[in-house]
């Protein structure tokens, strides 16, 4: 066992602090170099780097944490690896090979084991793989040099005072274009959603609910989390996008599996009209950071929707789903084959 850093894990927020090592690999002449750990947490770039002009950047987010038996693990990093490859292809960047991505995550987490919060603290080591164009481009085209990097940083428990339902507003902006880049994890989508996000916060909302960008009549997702619902008969209802603009959340896909195969629930994955959501009894946002954040209310210009089983406190179905996935991640119940990657 490595000696842990002297940090008050329970009072950590969600802020960056550098750790002992990051991981870095560079791409040039059509190939990735062998990659290594680095204690240097800065990046030096040409002023003409493709990243800075035409926004070739993609990223991922996952967590490493300590299970009840003391193992340091990650949750389904292979899915982050393949999603990052999909993201990269969409904006003409080279793929970082899936097996190398998983190895790099293991290597950098292991090297920073002293920064992985202890079991029970609620804190985790956030792992942020990302890739960007370092090669010069002035005429519009893909760059020919890239950097893949992983930074890790300890973050505090998402819910400090227990899980409390939040409010969303229906945004008057779109997060992504129809058949655009909404289904990849790229910084450019976040640049688009920052203004609506600041606006929502200033009005007292936790986040936006974005509707489909083509007809504005179907539910898509929030700025950084997928949205799920529970119907009156207990069915889990998962919005699908006919304009391909919902990000394929790993948490959402895992929850669907858990609901169908471990909790015996009925699951419907289909386009969900905004005007039918007042029939649902629970709503949640799902993503790596919180697993599920319960949503108690959604406000649009002309109506206010209250989810009756999840307004005051987290609803029973969301609570059960969330607890089951958290128990799987923490090693308190058996995980489906291949979900937990032991690091050390
Ligand atoms: C990352 C992200 C999510 C959540 O995905 P997870 O893999 O569950 O963390 C949802 N929506 C958007 C737009 C995202 O960028």
mmCIF file of C-alpha atoms and ligand atoms in Angstrom:
data_model
loop_
_atom_site.group_PDB
_atom_site.id
_atom_site.type_symbol
_atom_site.label_atom_id
_atom_site.label_comp_id
_atom_site.label_asym_id
_atom_site.label_seq_id
_atom_site.Cartn_x
_atom_site.Cartn_y
_atom_site.Cartn_z
ATOM 1 C CA UNK A 1 0.000 0.000 0.000
ATOM 2 C CA UNK A 2 1.306 3.417 -0.924
ATOM 3 C CA UNK A 3 1.009 6.132 1.651
ATOM 4 C CA UNK A 4 -1.905 8.419 0.786
ATOM 5 C CA UNK A 5 -1.472 12.171 0.352
ATOM 6 C CA UNK A 6 -2.474 14.243 3.313
ATOM 7 C CA UNK A 7 -5.781 15.553 1.978
ATOM 8 C CA UNK A 8 -9.114 16.098 3.687
ATOM 9 C CA UNK A 9 -10.892 13.898 1.110
ATOM 10 C CA UNK A 10 -14.400 14.563 2.362
ATOM 11 C CA UNK A 11 -14.148 18.323 1.855
ATOM 12 C CA UNK A 12 -12.606 18.274 -1.630
ATOM 13 C CA UNK A 13 -14.652 20.086 -4.257
ATOM 14 C CA UNK A 14 -14.641 19.638 -8.022
ATOM 15 C CA UNK A 15 -11.515 21.634 -8.839
ATOM 16 C CA UNK A 16 -8.269 20.833 -10.613
ATOM 17 C CA UNK A 17 -5.098 20.227 -8.705
ATOM 18 C CA UNK A 18 -2.184 18.532 -10.351
ATOM 19 C CA UNK A 19 -0.916 15.217 -9.050
ATOM 20 C CA UNK A 20 2.474 13.522 -9.435
ATOM 21 C CA UNK A 21 2.120 12.391 -13.047
ATOM 22 C CA UNK A 22 0.213 12.852 -16.242
ATOM 23 C CA UNK A 23 0.437 10.563 -19.267
ATOM 24 C CA UNK A 24 1.467 11.842 -22.685
ATOM 25 C CA UNK A 25 1.869 10.433 -26.171
ATOM 26 C CA UNK A 26 2.473 12.332 -29.410
ATOM 27 C CA UNK A 27 1.399 11.565 -32.949
ATOM 28 C CA UNK A 28 3.528 12.544 -35.940
ATOM 29 C CA UNK A 29 4.377 11.052 -39.351
ATOM 30 C CA UNK A 30 1.285 8.873 -39.180
ATOM 31 C CA UNK A 31 2.078 7.102 -35.893
ATOM 32 C CA UNK A 32 1.763 7.432 -32.136
ATOM 33 C CA UNK A 33 5.027 7.359 -30.176
ATOM 34 C CA UNK A 34 5.388 4.919 -27.324
ATOM 35 C CA UNK A 35 4.036 7.323 -24.678
ATOM 36 C CA UNK A 36 5.150 7.867 -21.087
ATOM 37 C CA UNK A 37 4.357 9.353 -17.710
ATOM 38 C CA UNK A 38 5.432 12.931 -17.152
ATOM 39 C CA UNK A 39 5.700 15.139 -14.064
ATOM 40 C CA UNK A 40 5.215 18.185 -16.328
ATOM 41 C CA UNK A 41 1.636 19.434 -16.145
ATOM 42 C CA UNK A 42 1.974 22.096 -18.807
ATOM 43 C CA UNK A 43 1.651 21.933 -22.593
ATOM 44 C CA UNK A 44 3.660 24.042 -24.981
ATOM 45 C CA UNK A 45 2.037 24.718 -28.333
ATOM 46 C CA UNK A 46 2.734 26.459 -31.618
ATOM 47 C CA UNK A 47 0.578 29.551 -32.004
ATOM 48 C CA UNK A 48 -0.672 27.946 -35.212
ATOM 49 C CA UNK A 49 -1.690 24.603 -33.639
ATOM 50 C CA UNK A 50 -4.896 23.205 -35.133
ATOM 51 C CA UNK A 51 -6.447 23.056 -31.672
ATOM 52 C CA UNK A 52 -6.342 26.831 -31.355
ATOM 53 C CA UNK A 53 -7.915 27.614 -34.705
ATOM 54 C CA UNK A 54 -10.228 24.840 -35.848
ATOM 55 C CA UNK A 55 -11.007 23.199 -32.522
ATOM 56 C CA UNK A 56 -9.778 19.670 -33.084
ATOM 57 C CA UNK A 57 -10.114 18.428 -29.524
ATOM 58 C CA UNK A 58 -11.911 15.463 -27.960
ATOM 59 C CA UNK A 59 -11.967 14.229 -24.385
ATOM 60 C CA UNK A 60 -13.223 11.601 -21.985
ATOM 61 C CA UNK A 61 -14.022 11.453 -18.288
ATOM 62 C CA UNK A 62 -13.945 8.512 -15.911
ATOM 63 C CA UNK A 63 -13.158 7.821 -12.284
ATOM 64 C CA UNK A 64 -10.736 5.655 -10.327
ATOM 65 C CA UNK A 65 -11.645 4.780 -6.775
ATOM 66 C CA UNK A 66 -10.942 2.405 -3.946
ATOM 67 C CA UNK A 67 -13.300 -0.522 -3.422
ATOM 68 C CA UNK A 68 -14.254 -1.918 -0.018
ATOM 69 C CA UNK A 69 -11.526 -4.601 -0.320
ATOM 70 C CA UNK A 70 -8.849 -1.959 -0.941
ATOM 71 C CA UNK A 71 -8.490 -2.522 -4.690
ATOM 72 C CA UNK A 72 -8.063 0.553 -6.864
ATOM 73 C CA UNK A 73 -10.315 0.155 -9.897
ATOM 74 C CA UNK A 74 -11.862 1.907 -12.903
ATOM 75 C CA UNK A 75 -15.308 1.406 -14.362
ATOM 76 C CA UNK A 76 -15.531 0.287 -18.025
ATOM 77 C CA UNK A 77 -12.550 2.283 -19.366
ATOM 78 C CA UNK A 78 -12.766 0.244 -22.586
ATOM 79 C CA UNK A 79 -16.001 2.086 -23.399
ATOM 80 C CA UNK A 80 -14.325 5.453 -22.856
ATOM 81 C CA UNK A 81 -11.543 4.269 -25.163
ATOM 82 C CA UNK A 82 -13.862 3.270 -27.981
ATOM 83 C CA UNK A 83 -16.032 6.353 -27.578
ATOM 84 C CA UNK A 84 -12.928 8.549 -27.798
ATOM 85 C CA UNK A 85 -11.929 6.745 -30.987
ATOM 86 C CA UNK A 86 -15.406 7.447 -32.406
ATOM 87 C CA UNK A 87 -15.141 11.095 -31.372
ATOM 88 C CA UNK A 88 -11.690 11.406 -32.931
ATOM 89 C CA UNK A 89 -12.791 9.920 -36.266
ATOM 90 C CA UNK A 90 -15.695 12.352 -36.508
ATOM 91 C CA UNK A 91 -13.397 15.369 -36.420
ATOM 92 C CA UNK A 92 -10.621 13.847 -38.527
ATOM 93 C CA UNK A 93 -8.180 13.029 -35.747
ATOM 94 C CA UNK A 94 -6.214 9.773 -35.517
ATOM 95 C CA UNK A 95 -7.605 7.178 -33.113
ATOM 96 C CA UNK A 96 -5.626 6.384 -30.021
ATOM 97 C CA UNK A 97 -5.830 2.568 -29.953
ATOM 98 C CA UNK A 98 -8.348 1.156 -27.451
ATOM 99 C CA UNK A 99 -5.904 -1.230 -25.721
ATOM 100 C CA UNK A 100 -3.299 1.515 -25.408
ATOM 101 C CA UNK A 101 -5.879 3.878 -23.937
ATOM 102 C CA UNK A 102 -6.823 1.339 -21.257
ATOM 103 C CA UNK A 103 -3.133 0.625 -20.517
ATOM 104 C CA UNK A 104 -2.398 4.346 -20.242
ATOM 105 C CA UNK A 105 -5.286 4.833 -17.794
ATOM 106 C CA UNK A 106 -3.964 1.972 -15.667
ATOM 107 C CA UNK A 107 -0.413 3.298 -15.794
ATOM 108 C CA UNK A 108 -1.261 6.866 -14.810
ATOM 109 C CA UNK A 109 -3.693 5.860 -12.057
ATOM 110 C CA UNK A 110 -1.177 3.407 -10.606
ATOM 111 C CA UNK A 111 1.567 6.040 -10.628
ATOM 112 C CA UNK A 112 -0.797 8.367 -8.732
ATOM 113 C CA UNK A 113 -2.132 5.734 -6.308
ATOM 114 C CA UNK A 114 -1.354 8.062 -3.405
ATOM 115 C CA UNK A 115 -3.950 10.444 -4.841
ATOM 116 C CA UNK A 116 -6.759 7.908 -5.132
ATOM 117 C CA UNK A 117 -9.188 8.699 -2.308
ATOM 118 C CA UNK A 118 -9.796 5.957 0.268
ATOM 119 C CA UNK A 119 -12.946 3.794 0.311
ATOM 120 C CA UNK A 120 -15.873 5.424 2.031
ATOM 121 C CA UNK A 121 -14.646 9.017 1.581
ATOM 122 C CA UNK A 122 -17.068 9.593 -1.295
ATOM 123 C CA UNK A 123 -14.186 11.238 -3.170
ATOM 124 C CA UNK A 124 -12.678 9.776 -6.363
ATOM 125 C CA UNK A 125 -9.733 10.317 -8.658
ATOM 126 C CA UNK A 126 -11.151 11.936 -11.777
ATOM 127 C CA UNK A 127 -9.393 10.731 -14.926
ATOM 128 C CA UNK A 128 -9.481 13.026 -17.948
ATOM 129 C CA UNK A 129 -8.050 11.611 -21.196
ATOM 130 C CA UNK A 130 -7.951 14.152 -24.014
ATOM 131 C CA UNK A 131 -6.472 14.649 -27.425
ATOM 132 C CA UNK A 132 -5.791 17.761 -29.465
ATOM 133 C CA UNK A 133 -4.188 18.992 -32.670
ATOM 134 C CA UNK A 134 -0.653 20.254 -32.083
ATOM 135 C CA UNK A 135 0.347 20.495 -35.770
ATOM 136 C CA UNK A 136 0.234 23.838 -37.584
ATOM 137 C CA UNK A 137 -2.758 24.590 -39.781
ATOM 138 C CA UNK A 138 -3.654 27.869 -41.380
ATOM 139 C CA UNK A 139 -5.723 26.731 -44.360
ATOM 140 C CA UNK A 140 -8.743 24.774 -43.138
ATOM 141 C CA UNK A 141 -7.827 21.083 -42.924
ATOM 142 C CA UNK A 142 -7.027 18.439 -40.319
ATOM 143 C CA UNK A 143 -3.650 18.869 -38.601
ATOM 144 C CA UNK A 144 -0.968 16.218 -39.012
ATOM 145 C CA UNK A 145 0.334 16.185 -35.447
ATOM 146 C CA UNK A 146 -1.595 15.461 -32.234
ATOM 147 C CA UNK A 147 -1.092 14.929 -28.540
ATOM 148 C CA UNK A 148 -2.959 12.401 -26.399
ATOM 149 C CA UNK A 149 -2.780 13.158 -22.713
ATOM 150 C CA UNK A 150 -4.345 11.986 -19.469
ATOM 151 C CA UNK A 151 -4.518 14.186 -16.410
ATOM 152 C CA UNK A 152 -5.864 12.943 -13.108
ATOM 153 C CA UNK A 153 -7.112 15.029 -10.199
ATOM 154 C CA UNK A 154 -8.830 14.107 -6.932
ATOM 155 C CA UNK A 155 -12.406 15.356 -6.631
ATOM 156 C CA UNK A 156 -14.804 15.398 -3.722
ATOM 157 C CA UNK A 157 -18.096 13.602 -3.233
ATOM 158 C CA UNK A 158 -20.692 14.840 -5.704
ATOM 159 C CA UNK A 159 -23.396 15.014 -3.085
ATOM 160 C CA UNK A 160 -22.213 16.715 0.049
ATOM 161 C CA UNK A 161 -25.503 17.033 1.883
ATOM 162 C CA UNK A 162 -27.263 13.956 0.463
ATOM 163 C CA UNK A 163 -29.001 13.592 -2.891
ATOM 164 C CA UNK A 164 -31.521 16.390 -3.540
ATOM 165 C CA UNK A 165 -33.648 16.832 -6.679
ATOM 166 C CA UNK A 166 -32.738 19.781 -8.904
ATOM 167 C CA UNK A 167 -34.669 21.955 -11.357
ATOM 168 C CA UNK A 168 -34.044 22.189 -15.104
ATOM 169 C CA UNK A 169 -35.182 24.757 -17.608
ATOM 170 C CA UNK A 170 -35.953 23.983 -21.225
ATOM 171 C CA UNK A 171 -33.305 25.884 -23.132
ATOM 172 C CA UNK A 172 -34.158 28.280 -25.911
ATOM 173 C CA UNK A 173 -30.778 27.353 -27.448
ATOM 174 C CA UNK A 174 -29.616 24.104 -28.998
ATOM 175 C CA UNK A 175 -26.687 22.098 -27.658
ATOM 176 C CA UNK A 176 -25.836 20.583 -31.017
ATOM 177 C CA UNK A 177 -26.920 20.627 -34.650
ATOM 178 C CA UNK A 178 -29.071 17.893 -36.217
ATOM 179 C CA UNK A 179 -26.669 15.219 -37.507
ATOM 180 C CA UNK A 180 -23.795 17.385 -36.269
ATOM 181 C CA UNK A 181 -21.369 16.569 -33.458
ATOM 182 C CA UNK A 182 -23.767 16.139 -30.527
ATOM 183 C CA UNK A 183 -23.008 12.417 -30.376
ATOM 184 C CA UNK A 184 -19.263 12.853 -29.801
ATOM 185 C CA UNK A 185 -17.423 14.071 -26.727
ATOM 186 C CA UNK A 186 -15.697 17.161 -28.073
ATOM 187 C CA UNK A 187 -14.888 20.445 -26.373
ATOM 188 C CA UNK A 188 -16.632 22.284 -29.178
ATOM 189 C CA UNK A 189 -20.032 21.030 -27.952
ATOM 190 C CA UNK A 190 -19.279 22.468 -24.534
ATOM 191 C CA UNK A 191 -18.330 25.822 -25.999
ATOM 192 C CA UNK A 192 -21.819 25.835 -27.566
ATOM 193 C CA UNK A 193 -23.564 25.025 -24.294
ATOM 194 C CA UNK A 194 -21.661 27.387 -21.968
ATOM 195 C CA UNK A 195 -23.817 30.426 -22.631
ATOM 196 C CA UNK A 196 -27.108 28.568 -22.063
ATOM 197 C CA UNK A 197 -25.569 26.961 -19.007
ATOM 198 C CA UNK A 198 -24.517 30.268 -17.437
ATOM 199 C CA UNK A 199 -27.980 31.613 -18.237
ATOM 200 C CA UNK A 200 -29.699 28.636 -16.578
ATOM 201 C CA UNK A 201 -27.556 28.987 -13.448
ATOM 202 C CA UNK A 202 -28.240 32.711 -13.222
ATOM 203 C CA UNK A 203 -31.965 31.905 -13.190
ATOM 204 C CA UNK A 204 -31.576 29.374 -10.402
ATOM 205 C CA UNK A 205 -31.634 26.197 -12.510
ATOM 206 C CA UNK A 206 -29.134 23.404 -12.110
ATOM 207 C CA UNK A 207 -28.928 22.830 -15.857
ATOM 208 C CA UNK A 208 -30.762 22.968 -19.187
ATOM 209 C CA UNK A 209 -32.946 20.384 -20.823
ATOM 210 C CA UNK A 210 -32.219 20.613 -24.540
ATOM 211 C CA UNK A 211 -34.867 19.563 -27.049
ATOM 212 C CA UNK A 212 -34.123 18.063 -30.454
ATOM 213 C CA UNK A 213 -32.549 20.740 -32.658
ATOM 214 C CA UNK A 214 -34.694 19.909 -35.692
ATOM 215 C CA UNK A 215 -38.257 20.158 -34.362
ATOM 216 C CA UNK A 216 -37.828 21.262 -30.742
ATOM 217 C CA UNK A 217 -40.406 18.716 -29.695
ATOM 218 C CA UNK A 218 -38.412 15.734 -28.382
ATOM 219 C CA UNK A 219 -36.243 15.521 -25.260
ATOM 220 C CA UNK A 220 -32.523 15.215 -25.879
ATOM 221 C CA UNK A 221 -30.233 15.730 -22.881
ATOM 222 C CA UNK A 222 -28.711 18.341 -20.591
ATOM 223 C CA UNK A 223 -25.376 20.092 -21.156
ATOM 224 C CA UNK A 224 -23.281 17.213 -19.861
ATOM 225 C CA UNK A 225 -25.594 14.391 -18.823
ATOM 226 C CA UNK A 226 -28.232 12.177 -20.466
ATOM 227 C CA UNK A 227 -31.815 12.357 -19.229
ATOM 228 C CA UNK A 228 -33.915 9.361 -18.153
ATOM 229 C CA UNK A 229 -37.486 9.025 -16.900
ATOM 230 C CA UNK A 230 -39.614 6.615 -14.940
ATOM 231 C CA UNK A 231 -43.213 6.027 -16.090
ATOM 232 C CA UNK A 232 -46.135 5.471 -13.747
ATOM 233 C CA UNK A 233 -45.949 1.673 -14.207
ATOM 234 C CA UNK A 234 -42.239 1.658 -13.258
ATOM 235 C CA UNK A 235 -40.847 1.464 -16.820
ATOM 236 C CA UNK A 236 -37.508 3.165 -17.365
ATOM 237 C CA UNK A 237 -37.925 5.481 -20.379
ATOM 238 C CA UNK A 238 -34.732 6.498 -22.164
ATOM 239 C CA UNK A 239 -34.861 9.204 -24.861
ATOM 240 C CA UNK A 240 -33.345 8.416 -28.236
ATOM 241 C CA UNK A 241 -32.399 11.042 -30.786
ATOM 242 C CA UNK A 242 -33.560 10.817 -34.376
ATOM 243 C CA UNK A 243 -31.076 13.549 -35.249
ATOM 244 C CA UNK A 244 -28.178 11.638 -33.672
ATOM 245 C CA UNK A 245 -27.414 14.433 -31.257
ATOM 246 C CA UNK A 246 -27.410 12.695 -27.851
ATOM 247 C CA UNK A 247 -24.034 11.730 -26.425
ATOM 248 C CA UNK A 248 -23.853 7.960 -25.775
ATOM 249 C CA UNK A 249 -23.415 8.095 -21.990
ATOM 250 C CA UNK A 250 -21.671 5.068 -20.486
ATOM 251 C CA UNK A 251 -23.597 5.588 -17.253
ATOM 252 C CA UNK A 252 -26.907 5.546 -19.140
ATOM 253 C CA UNK A 253 -25.989 2.394 -21.057
ATOM 254 C CA UNK A 254 -24.926 0.738 -17.801
ATOM 255 C CA UNK A 255 -28.157 1.772 -16.052
ATOM 256 C CA UNK A 256 -30.211 0.308 -18.902
ATOM 257 C CA UNK A 257 -28.362 -2.985 -18.482
ATOM 258 C CA UNK A 258 -28.793 -2.931 -14.707
ATOM 259 C CA UNK A 259 -32.507 -2.136 -15.012
ATOM 260 C CA UNK A 260 -33.181 -4.911 -17.532
ATOM 261 C CA UNK A 261 -30.875 -7.629 -16.306
ATOM 262 C CA UNK A 262 -30.458 -7.099 -12.584
ATOM 263 C CA UNK A 263 -33.588 -5.321 -11.417
ATOM 264 C CA UNK A 264 -36.074 -6.987 -13.776
ATOM 265 C CA UNK A 265 -37.406 -3.632 -14.943
ATOM 266 C CA UNK A 266 -39.019 -2.862 -18.247
ATOM 267 C CA UNK A 267 -36.992 -0.414 -20.351
ATOM 268 C CA UNK A 268 -38.173 1.612 -23.335
ATOM 269 C CA UNK A 269 -35.553 3.329 -25.473
ATOM 270 C CA UNK A 270 -37.339 5.591 -27.939
ATOM 271 C CA UNK A 271 -37.793 9.212 -28.947
ATOM 272 C CA UNK A 272 -39.636 10.946 -26.082
ATOM 273 C CA UNK A 273 -41.878 13.892 -26.866
ATOM 274 C CA UNK A 274 -41.542 16.850 -24.547
ATOM 275 C CA UNK A 275 -45.315 17.095 -24.282
ATOM 276 C CA UNK A 276 -45.577 13.596 -22.784
ATOM 277 C CA UNK A 277 -43.089 14.034 -19.939
ATOM 278 C CA UNK A 278 -45.726 15.305 -17.536
ATOM 279 C CA UNK A 279 -46.946 11.684 -17.521
ATOM 280 C CA UNK A 280 -43.682 10.522 -15.935
ATOM 281 C CA UNK A 281 -43.226 10.210 -12.185
ATOM 282 C CA UNK A 282 -39.425 10.494 -11.894
ATOM 283 C CA UNK A 283 -36.658 12.129 -13.895
ATOM 284 C CA UNK A 284 -32.894 12.054 -13.617
ATOM 285 C CA UNK A 285 -29.697 13.216 -15.282
ATOM 286 C CA UNK A 286 -27.051 10.546 -15.618
ATOM 287 C CA UNK A 287 -23.315 10.726 -16.122
ATOM 288 C CA UNK A 288 -20.013 9.703 -14.586
ATOM 289 C CA UNK A 289 -19.876 12.566 -12.088
ATOM 290 C CA UNK A 290 -23.076 11.925 -10.134
ATOM 291 C CA UNK A 291 -24.247 8.570 -11.578
ATOM 292 C CA UNK A 292 -27.819 9.953 -11.299
ATOM 293 C CA UNK A 293 -28.846 13.474 -10.276
ATOM 294 C CA UNK A 294 -32.559 13.413 -9.585
ATOM 295 C CA UNK A 295 -34.618 16.079 -11.344
ATOM 296 C CA UNK A 296 -37.744 17.232 -9.511
ATOM 297 C CA UNK A 297 -38.998 19.914 -11.879
ATOM 298 C CA UNK A 298 -38.658 21.055 -15.495
ATOM 299 C CA UNK A 299 -39.792 24.537 -16.506
ATOM 300 C CA UNK A 300 -40.464 25.707 -20.064
ATOM 301 C CA UNK A 301 -41.773 29.057 -21.251
ATOM 302 C CA UNK A 302 -45.391 27.950 -20.859
ATOM 303 C CA UNK A 303 -45.421 25.153 -18.325
ATOM 304 C CA UNK A 304 -43.955 23.782 -15.155
ATOM 305 C CA UNK A 305 -43.628 20.012 -14.852
ATOM 306 C CA UNK A 306 -43.316 18.396 -11.446
ATOM 307 C CA UNK A 307 -42.305 14.747 -11.137
ATOM 308 C CA UNK A 308 -44.580 13.595 -8.360
ATOM 309 C CA UNK A 309 -42.444 10.730 -6.997
ATOM 310 C CA UNK A 310 -39.195 12.650 -7.133
ATOM 311 C CA UNK A 311 -39.867 16.245 -6.219
ATOM 312 C CA UNK A 312 -39.081 16.512 -2.509
ATOM 313 C CA UNK A 313 -36.532 13.708 -2.377
ATOM 314 C CA UNK A 314 -35.006 11.316 -4.872
ATOM 315 C CA UNK A 315 -37.693 8.966 -6.241
ATOM 316 C CA UNK A 316 -37.625 5.278 -5.298
ATOM 317 C CA UNK A 317 -36.741 3.959 -8.768
ATOM 318 C CA UNK A 318 -33.910 6.435 -9.362
ATOM 319 C CA UNK A 319 -32.632 5.743 -5.843
ATOM 320 C CA UNK A 320 -32.604 1.987 -6.467
ATOM 321 C CA UNK A 321 -30.928 2.326 -9.868
ATOM 322 C CA UNK A 322 -28.311 4.683 -8.516
ATOM 323 C CA UNK A 323 -27.547 2.571 -5.461
ATOM 324 C CA UNK A 324 -27.214 -0.585 -7.554
ATOM 325 C CA UNK A 325 -24.713 1.009 -9.910
ATOM 326 C CA UNK A 326 -22.770 2.582 -7.023
ATOM 327 C CA UNK A 327 -22.658 -0.803 -5.254
ATOM 328 C CA UNK A 328 -21.326 -2.426 -8.438
ATOM 329 C CA UNK A 329 -18.666 0.270 -8.770
ATOM 330 C CA UNK A 330 -17.629 -0.019 -5.140
ATOM 331 C CA UNK A 331 -17.453 -3.807 -5.256
ATOM 332 C CA UNK A 332 -20.295 -4.304 -2.791
ATOM 333 C CA UNK A 333 -22.277 -6.384 -5.279
ATOM 334 C CA UNK A 334 -20.954 -8.484 -8.121
ATOM 335 C CA UNK A 335 -20.352 -6.585 -11.334
ATOM 336 C CA UNK A 336 -21.363 -7.841 -14.762
ATOM 337 C CA UNK A 337 -18.414 -9.469 -16.503
ATOM 338 C CA UNK A 338 -15.782 -6.992 -17.688
ATOM 339 C CA UNK A 339 -17.135 -3.864 -16.015
ATOM 340 C CA UNK A 340 -14.507 -3.418 -13.307
ATOM 341 C CA UNK A 341 -10.842 -3.016 -14.236
ATOM 342 C CA UNK A 342 -8.492 -3.634 -11.337
ATOM 343 C CA UNK A 343 -5.488 -1.339 -11.382
ATOM 344 C CA UNK A 344 -3.630 -2.245 -8.202
HETATM 345 C C1 LIG B 1 -19.834 12.963 -20.944
HETATM 346 C C2 LIG B 1 -21.228 13.325 -21.291
HETATM 347 C C3 LIG B 1 -22.333 12.609 -20.772
HETATM 348 C C4 LIG B 1 -22.197 11.520 -19.754
HETATM 349 O O1 LIG B 1 -21.512 10.397 -20.222
HETATM 350 P P1 LIG B 1 -20.918 9.332 -19.193
HETATM 351 O O2 LIG B 1 -20.148 8.415 -20.080
HETATM 352 O O3 LIG B 1 -22.049 8.651 -18.543
HETATM 353 O O4 LIG B 1 -20.084 10.078 -18.212
HETATM 354 C C5 LIG B 1 -23.597 12.985 -21.201
HETATM 355 N N1 LIG B 1 -23.785 14.020 -22.061
HETATM 356 C C6 LIG B 1 -22.748 14.727 -22.558
HETATM 357 C C7 LIG B 1 -23.031 15.846 -23.492
HETATM 358 C C8 LIG B 1 -21.442 14.408 -22.187
HETATM 359 O O5 LIG B 1 -20.426 15.125 -22.688
#
